[in-house]
Amino acid sequence: MAHPKRKISKTRRDKRRTHYKAVVPTIATCPTTGEAHLFHRAHWHEGKLYYRGQVLIDNSENEENLA
């Protein structure tokens, strides 16, 4: 197994890690509902699943039938 010949200093170690950064997620606003959501993700709003401004699943009809 490989072993380091010299100790890596804290400065050199930290310089190597400068590229590891936390990224703030990009938030989009739905044109239909005005709901904030992550890009390229479907989101629920008032019992309906929206993606790119279109309804994919409508659970509000099912809830009315059960009540």
XYZ file of N, CA and C in Angstrom:
201
model
N 0.830 -1.177 0.000
C 0.000 0.000 0.000
C 0.880 1.246 0.000
N 0.445 2.288 -0.674
C 1.249 3.506 -0.772
C 1.162 4.318 0.509
N 2.296 4.879 0.901
C 2.358 5.734 2.089
C 2.989 7.063 1.689
N 2.498 8.162 2.261
C 3.110 9.454 1.927
C 4.516 9.547 2.499
N 5.417 10.107 1.703
C 6.792 10.249 2.161
C 6.918 11.408 3.141
N 6.120 12.454 2.950
C 6.146 13.608 3.829
C 4.730 13.940 4.276
N 4.630 14.623 5.421
C 3.329 15.058 5.921
C 2.810 16.211 5.054
N 1.544 16.137 4.692
C 0.927 17.230 3.941
C 0.531 18.316 4.947
N 0.978 19.544 4.699
C 0.683 20.637 5.630
C -0.792 21.015 5.546
N -1.258 21.669 6.591
C -2.665 22.093 6.623
C -2.962 23.056 5.480
N -2.011 23.926 5.177
C -2.216 24.893 4.099
C -2.358 24.195 2.759
N -1.481 23.236 2.482
C -1.535 22.518 1.208
C -2.819 21.687 1.117
N -3.204 21.072 2.209
C -4.444 20.295 2.251
C -5.654 21.188 1.978
N -5.680 22.370 2.620
C -6.807 23.282 2.454
C -6.846 23.883 1.048
N -5.688 24.103 0.442
C -5.659 24.612 -0.926
C -6.271 23.593 -1.888
N -6.047 22.342 -1.646
C -6.609 21.288 -2.484
C -8.134 21.243 -2.347
N -8.640 21.560 -1.171
C -10.073 21.467 -0.899
C -10.857 22.731 -1.257
N -10.213 23.723 -1.850
C -10.916 24.975 -2.144
C -12.023 24.787 -3.170
N -11.963 23.740 -3.974
C -12.954 23.537 -5.027
C -14.202 22.831 -4.520
N -14.170 22.287 -3.309
C -15.346 21.620 -2.756
C -16.212 22.678 -2.091
N -17.290 23.082 -2.767
C -18.125 24.157 -2.243
C -19.580 23.719 -2.220
N -20.326 24.253 -1.302
C -21.768 24.031 -1.280
C -22.401 24.937 -2.331
N -23.356 24.381 -3.064
C -24.005 25.119 -4.135
C -25.449 25.410 -3.741
N -25.874 26.636 -3.943
C -27.257 27.012 -3.665
C -28.125 26.474 -4.801
N -29.201 25.737 -4.481
C -30.039 25.204 -5.552
C -30.747 26.323 -6.318
N -30.895 26.111 -7.624
C -31.555 27.092 -8.479
C -33.060 26.915 -8.365
N -33.750 27.982 -8.039
C -35.194 27.933 -7.819
C -35.902 28.525 -9.036
N -36.934 27.821 -9.490
C -37.759 28.308 -10.601
C -39.133 28.664 -10.058
N -39.877 29.447 -10.819
C -41.249 29.782 -10.467
C -42.161 29.226 -11.547
N -43.161 28.473 -11.145
C -44.097 27.864 -12.085
C -44.940 28.963 -12.738
N -45.047 28.984 -14.071
C -45.833 30.028 -14.729
C -47.335 29.888 -14.472
N -47.796 28.678 -14.193
C -49.223 28.444 -13.991
C -49.662 28.777 -12.574
N -48.910 28.255 -11.574
C -49.328 28.391 -10.173
C -48.577 29.482 -9.426
N -47.414 29.868 -9.923
C -46.589 30.839 -9.210
C -45.826 30.218 -8.059
N -45.843 28.885 -7.959
C -45.171 28.145 -6.895
C -43.672 28.071 -7.169
N -42.845 28.245 -6.146
C -41.398 28.106 -6.278
C -41.035 26.635 -6.159
N -40.153 26.166 -7.053
C -39.739 24.755 -7.040
C -38.363 24.632 -7.673
N -37.743 23.469 -7.547
C -36.453 23.222 -8.164
C -36.635 23.014 -9.664
N -35.642 23.437 -10.460
C -35.685 23.224 -11.893
C -35.724 21.726 -12.206
N -36.405 21.355 -13.265
C -36.501 19.979 -13.757
C -37.108 19.033 -12.731
N -37.969 19.536 -11.863
C -38.646 18.704 -10.871
C -40.131 19.022 -10.899
N -40.955 17.997 -10.756
C -42.393 18.194 -10.638
C -42.692 18.640 -9.208
N -43.803 19.372 -9.022
C -44.149 19.843 -7.680
C -45.665 19.782 -7.498
N -46.082 19.542 -6.250
C -47.500 19.465 -5.903
C -48.015 20.834 -5.525
N -49.228 21.143 -5.966
C -49.885 22.394 -5.595
C -51.385 22.145 -5.602
N -51.994 22.249 -4.420
C -53.437 22.080 -4.241
C -53.938 20.753 -4.824
N -53.242 19.665 -4.516
C -53.679 18.332 -4.925
C -53.364 17.973 -6.364
N -52.593 18.786 -7.054
C -52.241 18.509 -8.447
C -50.727 18.507 -8.587
N -50.221 17.586 -9.416
C -48.787 17.500 -9.680
C -48.505 18.234 -10.983
N -47.681 19.284 -10.914
C -47.356 20.103 -12.075
C -45.930 19.849 -12.514
N -45.708 19.871 -13.830
C -44.365 19.845 -14.404
C -44.387 20.705 -15.657
N -43.550 21.709 -15.709
C -43.449 22.647 -16.829
C -44.790 23.301 -17.140
N -45.552 23.624 -16.081
C -46.802 24.345 -16.236
C -47.993 23.492 -16.611
N -47.798 22.170 -16.731
C -48.895 21.280 -17.101
C -49.219 20.349 -15.944
N -50.490 19.958 -15.825
C -50.920 19.044 -14.767
C -50.614 17.621 -15.209
N -49.868 16.890 -14.370
C -49.574 15.485 -14.654
C -50.549 14.571 -13.929
N -50.757 14.821 -12.647
C -51.647 14.008 -11.824
C -52.594 14.947 -11.095
N -53.880 14.597 -11.114
C -54.887 15.422 -10.448
C -55.535 14.585 -9.351
N -55.059 14.731 -8.105
C -55.612 13.997 -6.976
C -56.797 14.711 -6.346
N -57.076 15.939 -6.745
C -58.189 16.664 -6.154
C -59.519 16.002 -6.522
N -59.603 15.366 -7.705
C -60.826 14.643 -8.097
C -61.046 13.441 -7.200
N -59.968 12.729 -6.871
C -60.075 11.540 -6.015
C -60.519 11.907 -4.615
N -60.029 13.021 -4.087
C -60.392 13.445 -2.730
C -61.872 13.838 -2.661
N -62.406 14.426 -3.727
C -63.821 14.808 -3.755
C -64.709 13.567 -3.777
N -64.286 12.534 -4.497
C -65.072 11.305 -4.580
C -65.079 10.541 -3.272
N -63.971 10.618 -2.514
C -63.886 9.888 -1.247
C -64.694 10.574 -0.166
N -64.857 11.872 -0.228
C -65.551 12.612 0.835
C -67.052 12.473 0.766
